Amino acid sequence: MQVYKHIKPISFFSAFFLRACRIAGTLCVLLSVTTTVFAQTPAKAKEYTVTINDTTEYTLQLAFDDAGQPLYFFSNLFTPVCLTGECKPVYINFYWDLLGNYTRFDFPRGAVLTRMDHKPFKPEDYEKLQDILANKNSLLKEVSMEDLVGKGTENLADSVDAKAGATLKTVKNEVIDGAVYTCYTLWHIAHGKVVPEMQRITESFKTDALLHRFLTDNNHYYQYWAMERVMNAEGIVAADFQSDIQQVMRSKNIFAARYALQKVNKAFFANAARQQWLWETYQSAAYPLQVVILKKMMALPLTESLADQAAQRVGAANQEQAGLLLKVLATQPKLSERTLLALADQLTNENSAAEVYRLLESHRPKNRTIQQQMTHYKHTHNLNDK
């Protein structure tokens, strides 16, 4: 194995401990700090020491852009993975976003990963490793190293198929054959104790500028994190961030948009301009988000203009949305004559006529045209007076 002189691990474990691991023939993973230059060196970076346990710590680096804004975290790792008395040195660079979500890996120049038989990873192995590391809910989260080493199997190859253990059979699809322990080790680095440390560091950099940036970012983790910090428990949005929240509601990420709509206080849509904006958002939104918007409107005291537009939309809506639109209107204590006229025109629509009639009846309209339409509907459907 080539030795990379530009990688200088800081050894905080003793030679005695390493020798003991080799003699025992069991798995030991030793993690150390490295100071390597990698493919995409950022313009600026700040170092943090992360302590994992009494014998393990490493350097985490926060990259900044030229303006001094934090960009992402990275760490240049040297990880010996020891099994059957032999250690495989692993040199790899990990990258996370600012909330500790693993994003990708790369290598120092010339470094590769190998299986226990010393055969280098194939391109498809690297692709599978990325999938493994990107899965924060991997089954590897629930198993220990001891689970992966069955009694009497310590001298077998690092292969799922070579082991009879139930645990290995369970995780077979989440590891690379011949590199089980490498996968396990790297996954636990990517999703281990370093994650809350990154979150703590990012919290210390929280500014209005960072919150604005997170709210308008395509990273939905950033959006959720920022929304939790610009809205209070009642869903009141800080004044400086209201336009950002509107942008989230119209973003391509329907889940973030739904979260924003559901969490925001109804006072957010109190004025006429904001209600018109919400209606325009409804008209251009994907169907699932349209349903969310209509349910939000049920809690709002609508302007006369919005109530009119909702009534006029009933005839063009499908049965589910027509029902929701009518429920929105039914929550209003008063509807204008114009709105009631628009509703009366829907008495010929068999999909929603019965609900429209009940809604009109509850408002006891005095307009003669509406009364005539209701009378015609009642006679046509043989409805008896109460």
C-alpha positions in Angstrom: 0.0 0.0 0.0 1.4 3.4 -1.0 2.1 5.7 1.9 0.8 9.2 1.4 3.3 11.5 3.0 1.0 14.5 2.9 -1.4 12.6 5.2 -0.1 12.7 8.7 -2.3 11.0 11.2 -2.1 12.1 14.9 -1.8 8.9 16.9 -3.6 9.0 20.2 -3.7 5.2 20.6 -0.8 3.2 21.8 1.2 0.6 19.9 0.2 -1.8 22.6 -3.5 -1.4 21.9 -2.9 -1.9 18.1 -0.8 -5.0 18.8 -3.5 -6.4 21.0 -6.1 -6.0 18.3 -3.9 -7.8 15.8 -3.1 -10.7 18.2 -6.8 -11.1 19.1 -7.7 -11.3 15.5 -10.8 -9.3 16.1 -12.1 -6.1 14.5 -10.8 -2.8 15.7 -11.4 0.5 14.1 -9.0 3.3 15.0 -9.9 6.8 13.9 -7.4 9.6 13.7 -7.0 13.1 12.5 -5.4 13.8 9.1 -4.3 17.0 7.4 -4.6 16.2 3.8 -5.0 18.4 0.8 -8.0 17.1 -1.3 -9.6 17.7 -4.6 -11.6 20.8 -3.8 -9.8 22.8 -1.2 -12.0 25.7 0.0 -10.8 29.3 0.1 -11.2 29.4 3.8 -11.7 26.8 6.6 -11.9 26.7 10.3 -10.9 23.6 12.3 -12.7 22.0 15.2 -11.6 19.0 17.2 -14.4 16.4 17.7 -14.0 14.0 20.6 -15.7 10.7 20.0 -14.5 8.8 23.1 -11.5 8.5 25.3 -9.3 7.2 22.4 -10.9 8.8 19.4 -11.0 12.3 18.1 -10.6 13.9 14.7 -10.5 17.3 13.0 -13.7 18.6 11.5 -13.3 21.6 9.2 -15.9 24.2 8.2 -15.5 25.7 4.8 -16.3 29.3 4.0 -16.8 31.3 0.8 -14.8 34.5 0.1 -17.5 36.5 1.8 -17.0 34.6 5.1 -20.3 32.7 4.8 -20.2 29.0 6.0 -20.6 26.5 3.1 -20.2 23.0 4.3 -18.2 20.7 6.7 -15.5 18.2 5.7 -13.0 16.0 7.3 -9.9 14.2 5.9 -10.0 10.8 7.5 -7.5 8.0 8.1 -9.2 4.9 9.4 -7.4 1.6 9.9 -10.0 -1.2 9.7 -8.4 -4.3 11.4 -9.6 -7.9 11.0 -7.9 -11.3 11.2 -4.7 -9.7 12.4 -4.4 -7.4 9.3 -5.2 -3.7 9.1 -6.5 -2.0 6.0 -5.6 1.7 6.0 -8.5 3.8 4.6 -7.9 7.3 3.5 -11.1 9.2 2.6 -12.6 12.7 2.7 -16.1 13.1 3.9 -18.4 16.1 3.3 -21.6 17.2 5.1 -23.9 20.1 4.7 -24.2 22.7 7.5 -26.7 20.6 9.5 -24.6 17.5 9.5 -26.3 15.6 6.7 -23.8 13.5 4.9 -23.5 14.5 1.2 -20.5 12.7 -0.5 -17.0 11.4 -0.3 -13.8 11.6 -2.3 -10.2 10.6 -1.9 -6.7 12.1 -1.6 -4.8 11.7 -4.8 -4.0 8.0 -5.4 -6.1 6.6 -2.6 -8.6 3.8 -3.2 -10.7 1.4 -1.3 -10.1 -2.3 -1.4 -11.8 -5.5 -0.3 -10.3 -7.9 2.2 -8.7 -9.8 -0.7 -6.9 -6.6 -1.6 -8.9 -6.2 -4.9 -9.8 -2.6 -5.5 -13.3 -1.4 -5.5 -15.1 -1.3 -8.9 -17.0 1.8 -10.0 -20.3 0.1 -9.0 -18.9 -0.5 -5.5 -18.2 3.2 -5.1 -21.7 3.9 -6.3 -23.2 1.5 -3.8 -21.0 2.9 -1.0 -22.4 6.4 -1.7 -25.9 4.9 -1.5 -25.0 3.2 1.8 -23.6 6.3 3.3 -26.4 8.6 2.1 -29.0 6.4 3.9 -29.2 7.8 7.4 -31.8 5.1 8.3 -29.6 2.2 7.3 -29.9 -1.0 9.3 -26.2 -0.5 10.1 -27.5 2.0 12.7 -28.9 -0.8 14.8 -26.0 -3.3 14.8 -22.7 -3.3 16.6 -19.4 -4.5 15.4 -19.7 -7.5 17.6 -22.9 -8.5 15.8 -20.9 -8.6 12.5 -18.3 -11.0 13.9 -19.9 -14.3 14.8 -18.1 -16.6 17.2 -15.6 -18.8 15.3 -15.7 -16.7 12.2 -13.0 -14.2 13.0 -10.6 -15.8 10.5 -13.0 -15.9 7.6 -12.9 -13.3 4.8 -14.8 -10.0 5.2 -17.8 -11.5 3.3 -21.5 -11.6 4.1 -21.8 -15.0 2.3 -18.9 -16.4 4.4 -20.8 -15.8 7.6 -23.8 -17.7 8.9 -24.8 -15.0 11.4 -28.4 -13.8 11.3 -27.3 -10.2 11.6 -25.0 -10.3 8.5 -27.8 -11.9 6.5 -30.1 -9.0 7.5 -27.7 -6.3 6.4 -26.5 -8.1 3.3 -28.1 -5.6 1.0 -26.7 -2.6 2.9 -23.0 -3.5 2.7 -20.5 -4.4 0.0 -19.4 -8.0 0.0 -15.8 -8.2 1.0 -16.0 -4.8 2.7 -18.6 -5.3 5.4 -16.5 -3.7 8.1 -15.3 -0.8 5.9 -19.0 0.0 5.2 -19.9 -0.3 8.8 -17.0 1.9 10.0 -17.6 4.6 7.4 -21.3 4.7 7.9 -20.9 5.3 11.7 -18.4 8.1 11.0 -20.7 9.8 8.6 -23.7 9.6 11.0 -22.1 9.4 14.4 -21.4 11.9 17.2 -20.0 14.4 14.8 -23.5 15.3 13.5 -24.8 17.1 16.7 -21.4 18.8 16.9 -21.9 20.2 13.4 -25.4 21.3 14.3 -24.1 23.1 17.4 -21.4 24.9 15.3 -23.9 26.0 12.7 -26.2 27.3 15.4 -23.3 29.5 16.6 -23.2 31.1 13.1 -26.9 31.8 13.0 -27.6 35.3 11.6 -30.5 36.9 9.7 -28.4 36.5 6.6 -27.9 32.8 7.2 -31.7 32.3 7.9 -32.6 34.1 4.7 -30.2 32.0 2.8 -31.5 28.7 4.3 -35.1 29.6 3.7 -34.5 30.1 0.0 -32.1 27.2 -0.5 -33.0 24.0 -2.3 -31.9 22.0 0.7 -35.1 21.1 2.5 -33.2 20.4 5.7 -32.1 24.0 5.7 -35.6 25.3 5.0 -37.1 23.3 8.0 -34.3 24.4 10.3 -34.8 28.1 9.4 -38.6 27.9 9.6 -38.3 26.7 13.1 -36.3 29.7 14.0 -38.3 32.4 12.3 -41.7 31.2 13.5 -42.7 31.0 17.1 -44.8 28.2 18.6 -48.0 30.0 17.5 -46.8 30.2 13.9 -46.2 34.0 14.0 -43.5 34.8 11.4 -40.9 37.4 12.2 -41.6 40.4 10.0 -38.2 40.3 8.2 -38.8 36.8 7.0 -42.4 36.9 5.8 -41.5 37.1 2.1 -39.1 34.2 2.5 -41.9 32.1 4.0 -44.1 33.0 1.0 -41.3 31.8 -1.3 -41.1 28.5 0.6 -44.9 28.1 0.1 -44.4 28.4 -3.7 -41.2 26.4 -3.8 -40.9 23.2 -5.8 -40.5 21.2 -2.6 -44.1 20.4 -1.9 -43.3 19.0 1.6 -41.6 22.2 2.7 -44.4 24.2 1.2 -47.0 22.1 3.0 -45.1 22.5 6.3 -45.0 26.2 6.0 -48.7 26.5 5.1 -49.8 24.3 8.0 -47.6 25.8 10.6 -48.1 29.5 9.8 -50.6 31.4 11.9 -53.9 32.4 10.2 -53.0 36.0 11.0 -50.4 35.7 8.2 -53.3 35.8 5.7 -55.3 38.5 7.4 -55.0 41.2 4.8 -56.5 41.3 1.3 -53.2 41.3 -0.6 -51.9 38.2 1.2 -55.2 36.4 0.7 -55.2 37.2 -3.0 -51.6 35.9 -3.2 -52.7 32.7 -1.5 -55.5 32.2 -4.0 -53.1 32.7 -6.9 -50.8 30.2 -5.3 -53.7 27.8 -5.1 -54.4 28.1 -8.8 -50.8 27.3 -9.9 -50.0 24.7 -7.2 -49.8 20.9 -7.6 -53.0 19.1 -6.6 -51.8 17.9 -3.1 -50.8 21.4 -2.2 -54.1 22.8 -3.4 -55.9 20.6 -0.9 -53.6 21.9 1.9 -54.4 25.5 0.8 -58.1 24.9 0.9 -57.9 23.4 4.3 -55.9 26.5 5.5 -58.6 28.7 4.0 -61.2 27.1 6.3 -59.6 28.8 9.2 -59.5 32.2 7.6 -62.1 35.0 7.6 -62.1 35.6 3.9 -62.3 38.9 2.1 -65.4 39.4 0.0 -63.2 39.2 -3.1 -61.7 35.8 -2.2 -65.1 34.4 -1.2 -66.4 35.4 -4.6 -63.5 33.7 -6.4 -63.9 30.6 -4.4 -67.6 30.4 -5.2 -67.0 30.9 -8.9 -64.4 28.1 -8.8 -66.8 25.4 -7.5 -68.2 24.6 -10.9 -64.8 24.0 -12.4 -63.4 21.9 -9.5 -63.5 18.2 -9.2 -65.8 16.6 -6.6 -63.2 16.6 -3.8 -62.1 20.2 -4.3 -65.7 21.4 -4.8 -66.5 19.9 -1.5 -63.6 21.7 0.2 -64.4 25.0 -1.5 -68.0 24.8 -0.1 -66.6 23.9 3.3 -64.4 27.0 3.1 -67.5 29.1 2.3 -69.6 27.4 5.0 -67.1 28.6 7.6 -67.8 32.2 6.8 -70.4 33.9 9.0 -71.6 36.1 6.1 -71.4 35.8 2.3 -72.1 38.7 -0.1 -75.0 38.7 -2.5 -72.5 38.3 -5.4 -71.0 35.2 -3.8 -74.5 33.7 -3.2 -75.4 34.4 -6.8 -72.3 32.6 -8.0 -73.2 29.6 -5.8 -76.8 29.6 -7.0 -75.5 29.2 -10.6 -74.0 25.8 -9.4 -77.4 24.3 -8.5 -77.4 22.8 -12.0 -74.1 21.0 -11.2 -75.2 17.5 -10.0 -71.8 16.8 -8.4 -72.2 19.6 -5.8 -75.8 20.9 -6.1 -77.0 19.3 -2.9 -74.2 20.9 -0.8 -74.7 24.2 -2.6 -78.4 24.2 -1.8 -77.8 23.5 1.9 -75.2 26.3 2.1 -77.6 28.7 0.4 -80.4 27.7 2.6 -78.4 28.4 5.7 -77.9 32.0 4.6 -81.6 32.6 3.7 -80.9 34.8 0.7 -83.3 37.6 -0.1 -82.3 38.0 -3.7 -85.3 37.0 -5.9 -83.1 35.4 -8.6 -81.4 33.2 -6.0 -84.8 32.3 -4.4 -86.2 31.3 -7.8 -83.1 29.1 -8.5 -83.5 27.4 -5.1 -87.2 26.9 -5.6 -86.6 25.3 -9.0 -84.0 23.0 -7.5 -86.3 22.0 -4.6 -89.2 21.2 -6.9 -86.9 19.3 -9.4 -85.6 17.1 -6.6 -88.8 16.8 -4.7 -87.5 18.4 -1.5 -90.1 19.0 1.2 -90.2 22.1 3.3 -89.0 21.6 6.8 
